[in-house]
Every structure is written in C-alpha cells, then in structure tokens.
Amino acid sequence: MCGRFSADVSAEVLLQTFNLSGLPVINPRYNVAPTQQVAVVREGADGGNRLDLLHWGLIPAWAKERTIAYKMINARSETLLEKPSFRQAYKYRRCVVPASGFYEWRHEGKAKLPHYIRIRDGLPMLFAGLWESWKSPEGEVVESFTILTTAANKLLESIHERMPVILHPAECGRWLDRSVTNTSGLATLFQPYPADLLEMWQVSPLVNTVKHHSYELIAPVAI
C-alpha cells in the first residue's frame, strides 16, 4: 500500500510535466498522510490540466458518512471494475498525484523500520489515482482521491507485497484524458515500476508521527 509520501516537486516541473495554465503555488511536504488535503492533477472541463487540493481518502458518492475515507486511501488496480467504490471513478474521474518519494516499513520482530523510496534520477513520482465528489447530508461538498496500487517490484517485495502505481510522464496524458471511458487499454499502465530505476534507504522513525514534517525525515540513517 501507500500510506505516507513526500511531495517536494517544483512548480516549474509540474508546469512542464502537465502543461498547466499557470505556475502553481506549492510548498514542499515530507510527511503527507491520509485525511490531509493533497495537490493532485486532473483534467478540467475545458480539456486542460489543473492542480487542485483534494482530501486523501476517497469518499464514494453513495457514502453516508465521510469516515469511509479511512478505508479508501488505496485501491487495488487489479479489481477496479469489480468494486462499486471505484468503478465509475476509473471510467470518468482519474487523476495523478505528484510525489517525490514514498515510505514503506520493514518488519523485524516487533520493530517497524521506515524506508524511503524514490526515483534514482530525481524525477517526480507520478502516482495514478482516482477522485470523487461527495455531498454530505448537511450539504458540504468534499472532493477526495485514492492512490492505485500494484504488485511490488523486486526492490520493494522484501518489505511489502504492494506498491503505488507509478506512471511515466509520457503516460499521464492518456491516464488523465476524460474522453477515454473504455478502460480496457488502461490496465497496461498498472505494471510495477522498474526496480532498477528506484532507490531505497532506511529513515528515521520520526516519520511515524504526522506532526513531524521536515526534510530530515527523508535523510538516510545509520544502520
């Protein structure tokens, strides 16, 4: 799964990667957690890409309470068409979640040791996601998203069986295109990201606490 990540992608890179209409105003974040507002890219009604803040943890349109979001931070890419929570969003409401890396935990006895994973050449990680719009009984409209997962690659499988679906920049246009409602061809994007293009190291357990959010969280620790 993907339960924490960092988002330190420059505004210039986002502008160039997604051909945004203007330079976004963003701040680096090193401990992005579920239920927080997170910057995601999606295609607008005019066909152009836009960067919006959405709630991490998808709330289906039919949900009675927003607390369901805690169970919806990730969605298995293999079963999207089988799940009522994700089926319509997969067809009509796809998004990309820009990140600079993500965290995963290795279990050693009772200890959980956090590790940081990023792309070797410093390119942004582009997570495939789905978004939804939900209206509460009180009339509040909440836009939310989930991050898709796939089988872990050779690098990650030693600590977890799943990893986020990471898109290559050239694949984002196809994923975001709202005119593509026949999803049969999109499943080819759900392959594990090549292990040789990623790197991983152990980091401080401070990342376990959401209140910690400094750059030091992604620094390697002595083993």
mmCIF file of C-alpha atoms in Angstrom:
data_model
loop_
_atom_site.group_PDB
_atom_site.id
_atom_site.type_symbol
_atom_site.label_atom_id
_atom_site.label_comp_id
_atom_site.label_asym_id
_atom_site.label_seq_id
_atom_site.Cartn_x
_atom_site.Cartn_y
_atom_site.Cartn_z
ATOM 1 C CA MET A 1 0.000 0.000 0.000
ATOM 2 C CA CYS A 2 0.967 3.656 0.028
ATOM 3 C CA GLY A 3 0.199 5.304 3.357
ATOM 4 C CA ARG A 4 2.746 8.123 3.562
ATOM 5 C CA PHE A 5 4.730 10.034 0.975
ATOM 6 C CA SER A 6 6.732 13.191 0.377
ATOM 7 C CA ALA A 7 5.764 15.891 -2.113
ATOM 8 C CA ASP A 8 8.713 18.104 -2.955
ATOM 9 C CA VAL A 9 8.189 18.694 -6.669
ATOM 10 C CA SER A 10 8.989 22.151 -8.001
ATOM 11 C CA ALA A 11 6.259 24.289 -9.505
ATOM 12 C CA GLU A 12 8.285 24.560 -12.709
ATOM 13 C CA VAL A 13 8.458 20.774 -13.091
ATOM 14 C CA LEU A 14 4.716 20.448 -12.526
ATOM 15 C CA LEU A 15 4.029 23.197 -15.046
ATOM 16 C CA GLN A 16 6.170 21.489 -17.688
ATOM 17 C CA THR A 17 5.066 17.906 -16.975
ATOM 18 C CA PHE A 18 1.341 18.623 -17.074
ATOM 19 C CA ASN A 19 1.188 21.738 -19.271
ATOM 20 C CA LEU A 20 -0.664 23.633 -16.567
ATOM 21 C CA SER A 21 -2.179 27.004 -17.445
ATOM 22 C CA GLY A 22 -0.161 28.835 -14.770
ATOM 23 C CA LEU A 23 2.652 28.369 -12.308
ATOM 24 C CA PRO A 24 1.174 26.657 -9.217
ATOM 25 C CA VAL A 25 1.913 27.849 -5.693
ATOM 26 C CA ILE A 26 3.023 24.828 -3.667
ATOM 27 C CA ASN A 27 5.135 24.124 -0.597
ATOM 28 C CA PRO A 28 7.375 21.080 -0.066
ATOM 29 C CA ARG A 29 5.905 18.421 2.222
ATOM 30 C CA TYR A 30 7.781 15.455 3.678
ATOM 31 C CA ASN A 31 5.101 13.556 5.580
ATOM 32 C CA VAL A 32 1.882 13.586 3.589
ATOM 33 C CA ALA A 33 -0.699 11.443 5.390
ATOM 34 C CA PRO A 34 -4.267 10.209 4.815
ATOM 35 C CA THR A 35 -7.129 12.648 5.502
ATOM 36 C CA GLN A 36 -4.928 15.617 4.576
ATOM 37 C CA GLN A 37 -5.529 17.965 1.650
ATOM 38 C CA VAL A 38 -3.133 16.992 -1.131
ATOM 39 C CA ALA A 39 -2.313 18.528 -4.531
ATOM 40 C CA VAL A 40 -3.426 16.315 -7.434
ATOM 41 C CA VAL A 41 -3.608 16.875 -11.185
ATOM 42 C CA ARG A 42 -6.785 16.213 -13.138
ATOM 43 C CA GLU A 43 -8.260 17.249 -16.454
ATOM 44 C CA GLY A 44 -10.736 20.109 -16.274
ATOM 45 C CA ALA A 45 -13.961 20.570 -18.224
ATOM 46 C CA ASP A 46 -12.067 22.695 -20.766
ATOM 47 C CA GLY A 47 -9.680 19.831 -21.526
ATOM 48 C CA GLY A 48 -6.718 21.457 -19.781
ATOM 49 C CA ASN A 49 -4.928 20.042 -16.766
ATOM 50 C CA ARG A 50 -5.336 21.698 -13.368
ATOM 51 C CA LEU A 51 -3.776 21.276 -9.946
ATOM 52 C CA ASP A 52 -6.316 21.006 -7.130
ATOM 53 C CA LEU A 53 -6.283 20.202 -3.413
ATOM 54 C CA LEU A 54 -8.283 17.061 -2.619
ATOM 55 C CA HIS A 55 -8.890 15.034 0.541
ATOM 56 C CA TRP A 56 -6.734 11.879 0.663
ATOM 57 C CA GLY A 57 -9.120 9.003 1.241
ATOM 58 C CA LEU A 58 -11.804 8.501 -1.386
ATOM 59 C CA ILE A 59 -15.423 9.045 -0.337
ATOM 60 C CA PRO A 60 -17.800 7.358 -2.822
ATOM 61 C CA ALA A 61 -20.750 9.449 -3.963
ATOM 62 C CA TRP A 62 -23.136 6.980 -2.318
ATOM 63 C CA ALA A 63 -21.404 7.005 1.089
ATOM 64 C CA LYS A 64 -23.480 8.022 4.093
ATOM 65 C CA GLU A 65 -20.503 9.184 6.158
ATOM 66 C CA ARG A 66 -17.092 10.576 5.279
ATOM 67 C CA THR A 67 -15.348 8.230 7.721
ATOM 68 C CA ILE A 68 -15.293 5.607 4.973
ATOM 69 C CA ALA A 69 -12.359 7.568 3.566
ATOM 70 C CA TYR A 70 -10.005 5.956 6.097
ATOM 71 C CA LYS A 71 -10.525 2.633 4.300
ATOM 72 C CA MET A 72 -10.130 4.155 0.833
ATOM 73 C CA ILE A 73 -6.648 5.680 0.759
ATOM 74 C CA ASN A 74 -5.555 2.981 -1.717
ATOM 75 C CA ALA A 75 -7.312 0.960 -4.414
ATOM 76 C CA ARG A 76 -6.048 -2.303 -5.909
ATOM 77 C CA SER A 77 -5.562 -1.691 -9.634
ATOM 78 C CA GLU A 78 -6.422 -5.311 -10.471
ATOM 79 C CA THR A 79 -10.014 -5.085 -9.187
ATOM 80 C CA LEU A 80 -11.144 -1.561 -10.019
ATOM 81 C CA LEU A 81 -14.029 -2.692 -12.231
ATOM 82 C CA GLU A 82 -15.228 -5.151 -9.607
ATOM 83 C CA LYS A 83 -15.604 -2.608 -6.796
ATOM 84 C CA PRO A 84 -18.616 -0.244 -6.741
ATOM 85 C CA SER A 85 -16.473 2.270 -4.837
ATOM 86 C CA PHE A 86 -14.056 2.676 -7.749
ATOM 87 C CA ARG A 87 -15.808 1.539 -10.945
ATOM 88 C CA GLN A 88 -17.244 4.867 -12.073
ATOM 89 C CA ALA A 89 -14.226 6.894 -10.980
ATOM 90 C CA TYR A 90 -11.977 4.579 -13.011
ATOM 91 C CA LYS A 91 -14.015 5.377 -16.102
ATOM 92 C CA TYR A 92 -14.579 9.094 -15.637
ATOM 93 C CA ARG A 93 -12.510 10.597 -12.797
ATOM 94 C CA ARG A 94 -8.808 9.750 -12.987
ATOM 95 C CA CYS A 95 -6.032 11.885 -11.532
ATOM 96 C CA VAL A 96 -2.273 11.950 -10.965
ATOM 97 C CA VAL A 97 -0.725 12.525 -7.549
ATOM 98 C CA PRO A 98 2.732 14.160 -7.880
ATOM 99 C CA ALA A 99 5.230 12.996 -5.243
ATOM 100 C CA SER A 100 8.969 12.970 -4.708
ATOM 101 C CA GLY A 101 9.015 9.596 -2.918
ATOM 102 C CA PHE A 102 7.074 7.386 -0.532
ATOM 103 C CA TYR A 103 7.604 5.491 2.711
ATOM 104 C CA GLU A 104 7.269 1.809 3.461
ATOM 105 C CA TRP A 105 8.016 -0.178 6.616
ATOM 106 C CA ARG A 106 10.135 -3.285 7.081
ATOM 107 C CA HIS A 107 9.001 -5.566 9.925
ATOM 108 C CA GLU A 108 11.816 -7.026 12.028
ATOM 109 C CA GLY A 109 10.375 -8.780 15.049
ATOM 110 C CA LYS A 110 8.255 -6.202 16.846
ATOM 111 C CA ALA A 111 10.076 -3.329 15.187
ATOM 112 C CA LYS A 112 8.740 -1.428 12.161
ATOM 113 C CA LEU A 113 11.604 0.262 10.341
ATOM 114 C CA PRO A 114 10.618 3.030 7.898
ATOM 115 C CA HIS A 115 12.277 3.205 4.484
ATOM 116 C CA TYR A 116 12.135 5.892 1.830
ATOM 117 C CA ILE A 117 11.797 5.062 -1.868
ATOM 118 C CA ARG A 118 12.362 7.459 -4.751
ATOM 119 C CA ILE A 119 13.298 7.505 -8.443
ATOM 120 C CA ARG A 120 17.072 7.379 -8.869
ATOM 121 C CA ASP A 121 17.442 10.309 -11.258
ATOM 122 C CA GLY A 122 15.332 12.675 -9.167
ATOM 123 C CA LEU A 123 12.291 12.723 -11.430
ATOM 124 C CA PRO A 124 8.941 13.183 -9.695
ATOM 125 C CA MET A 125 6.899 10.118 -8.844
ATOM 126 C CA LEU A 126 3.544 10.286 -10.576
ATOM 127 C CA PHE A 127 1.009 8.116 -8.762
ATOM 128 C CA ALA A 128 -2.094 7.006 -10.646
ATOM 129 C CA GLY A 129 -5.209 7.979 -8.716
ATOM 130 C CA LEU A 130 -8.999 8.252 -8.846
ATOM 131 C CA TRP A 131 -11.125 11.068 -7.483
ATOM 132 C CA GLU A 132 -14.732 11.511 -6.401
ATOM 133 C CA SER A 133 -17.112 14.263 -5.348
ATOM 134 C CA TRP A 134 -19.299 13.592 -2.309
ATOM 135 C CA LYS A 135 -22.056 15.673 -0.742
ATOM 136 C CA SER A 136 -22.725 15.278 2.962
ATOM 137 C CA PRO A 137 -26.252 15.229 4.413
ATOM 138 C CA GLU A 138 -25.558 18.814 5.556
ATOM 139 C CA GLY A 139 -24.730 19.908 2.001
ATOM 140 C CA GLU A 140 -20.916 20.029 2.293
ATOM 141 C CA VAL A 141 -19.157 19.013 -0.940
ATOM 142 C CA VAL A 142 -15.905 17.075 -0.460
ATOM 143 C CA GLU A 143 -13.631 16.116 -3.344
ATOM 144 C CA SER A 144 -11.395 13.205 -2.465
ATOM 145 C CA PHE A 145 -8.953 10.756 -4.056
ATOM 146 C CA THR A 146 -7.307 7.375 -3.709
ATOM 147 C CA ILE A 147 -3.914 6.092 -4.910
ATOM 148 C CA LEU A 148 -3.818 2.927 -7.000
ATOM 149 C CA THR A 149 -1.530 0.063 -6.045
ATOM 150 C CA THR A 150 0.009 -2.879 -7.880
ATOM 151 C CA ALA A 151 2.287 -5.802 -7.056
ATOM 152 C CA ALA A 152 5.642 -4.828 -5.549
ATOM 153 C CA ASN A 153 8.736 -4.935 -7.759
ATOM 154 C CA LYS A 154 11.956 -6.771 -6.839
ATOM 155 C CA LEU A 155 13.202 -3.850 -4.748
ATOM 156 C CA LEU A 156 10.045 -3.480 -2.668
ATOM 157 C CA GLU A 157 8.926 -7.079 -2.286
ATOM 158 C CA SER A 158 11.396 -7.624 0.553
ATOM 159 C CA ILE A 159 9.392 -5.254 2.758
ATOM 160 C CA HIS A 160 5.868 -5.198 1.278
ATOM 161 C CA GLU A 161 3.829 -7.037 -1.318
ATOM 162 C CA ARG A 162 2.267 -3.873 -2.802
ATOM 163 C CA MET A 163 3.475 -0.550 -4.181
ATOM 164 C CA PRO A 164 1.804 2.509 -5.739
ATOM 165 C CA VAL A 165 1.157 2.549 -9.475
ATOM 166 C CA ILE A 166 3.826 4.953 -10.740
ATOM 167 C CA LEU A 167 3.233 6.426 -14.190
ATOM 168 C CA HIS A 168 5.933 7.508 -16.609
ATOM 169 C CA PRO A 169 5.478 11.161 -17.673
ATOM 170 C CA ALA A 170 4.513 10.133 -21.217
ATOM 171 C CA GLU A 171 1.650 8.016 -19.804
ATOM 172 C CA CYS A 172 -0.038 10.780 -17.854
ATOM 173 C CA GLY A 173 -1.879 12.316 -20.789
ATOM 174 C CA ARG A 174 -3.557 9.025 -21.587
ATOM 175 C CA TRP A 175 -4.452 8.425 -17.937
ATOM 176 C CA LEU A 176 -5.924 11.899 -17.422
ATOM 177 C CA ASP A 177 -7.873 12.044 -20.710
ATOM 178 C CA ARG A 178 -11.540 12.157 -19.680
ATOM 179 C CA SER A 179 -12.641 11.197 -23.193
ATOM 180 C CA VAL A 180 -11.142 7.737 -22.607
ATOM 181 C CA THR A 181 -14.010 5.886 -20.928
ATOM 182 C CA ASN A 182 -13.196 2.441 -22.321
ATOM 183 C CA THR A 183 -10.764 1.344 -19.651
ATOM 184 C CA SER A 184 -9.691 -1.915 -21.315
ATOM 185 C CA GLY A 185 -6.451 -0.348 -22.550
ATOM 186 C CA LEU A 186 -5.570 1.439 -19.315
ATOM 187 C CA ALA A 187 -4.700 -1.693 -17.364
ATOM 188 C CA THR A 188 -1.374 -1.860 -19.213
ATOM 189 C CA LEU A 189 -0.291 1.127 -17.100
ATOM 190 C CA PHE A 190 -0.516 -0.858 -13.882
ATOM 191 C CA GLN A 191 2.822 -2.666 -14.168
ATOM 192 C CA PRO A 192 5.245 -2.442 -11.223
ATOM 193 C CA TYR A 193 7.700 0.395 -11.792
ATOM 194 C CA PRO A 194 11.138 -0.973 -12.840
ATOM 195 C CA ALA A 195 13.167 -1.774 -9.729
ATOM 196 C CA ASP A 196 16.439 -0.624 -11.290
ATOM 197 C CA LEU A 197 15.021 2.906 -11.661
ATOM 198 C CA LEU A 198 14.307 3.235 -7.929
ATOM 199 C CA GLU A 199 16.426 3.504 -4.805
ATOM 200 C CA MET A 200 15.575 2.885 -1.155
ATOM 201 C CA TRP A 201 17.114 3.554 2.253
ATOM 202 C CA GLN A 202 16.146 3.419 5.920
ATOM 203 C CA VAL A 203 14.981 6.658 7.545
ATOM 204 C CA SER A 204 14.143 7.976 10.993
ATOM 205 C CA PRO A 205 11.100 6.610 12.874
ATOM 206 C CA LEU A 206 10.066 10.238 13.361
ATOM 207 C CA VAL A 207 8.082 9.824 10.132
ATOM 208 C CA ASN A 208 5.673 7.614 12.099
ATOM 209 C CA THR A 209 4.247 10.745 13.725
ATOM 210 C CA VAL A 210 2.314 13.090 11.443
ATOM 211 C CA LYS A 211 3.397 16.221 13.337
ATOM 212 C CA HIS A 212 6.951 15.693 12.067
ATOM 213 C CA HIS A 213 7.291 17.014 8.548
ATOM 214 C CA SER A 214 10.823 18.325 7.980
ATOM 215 C CA TYR A 215 13.318 17.486 5.237
ATOM 216 C CA GLU A 216 15.270 15.365 7.736
ATOM 217 C CA LEU A 217 12.574 12.685 7.504
ATOM 218 C CA ILE A 218 13.913 11.507 4.143
ATOM 219 C CA ALA A 219 17.591 11.532 5.174
ATOM 220 C CA PRO A 220 19.302 8.103 5.457
ATOM 221 C CA VAL A 221 20.026 6.852 8.972
ATOM 222 C CA ALA A 222 22.980 4.741 10.043
ATOM 223 C CA ILE A 223 22.160 1.060 10.229
#
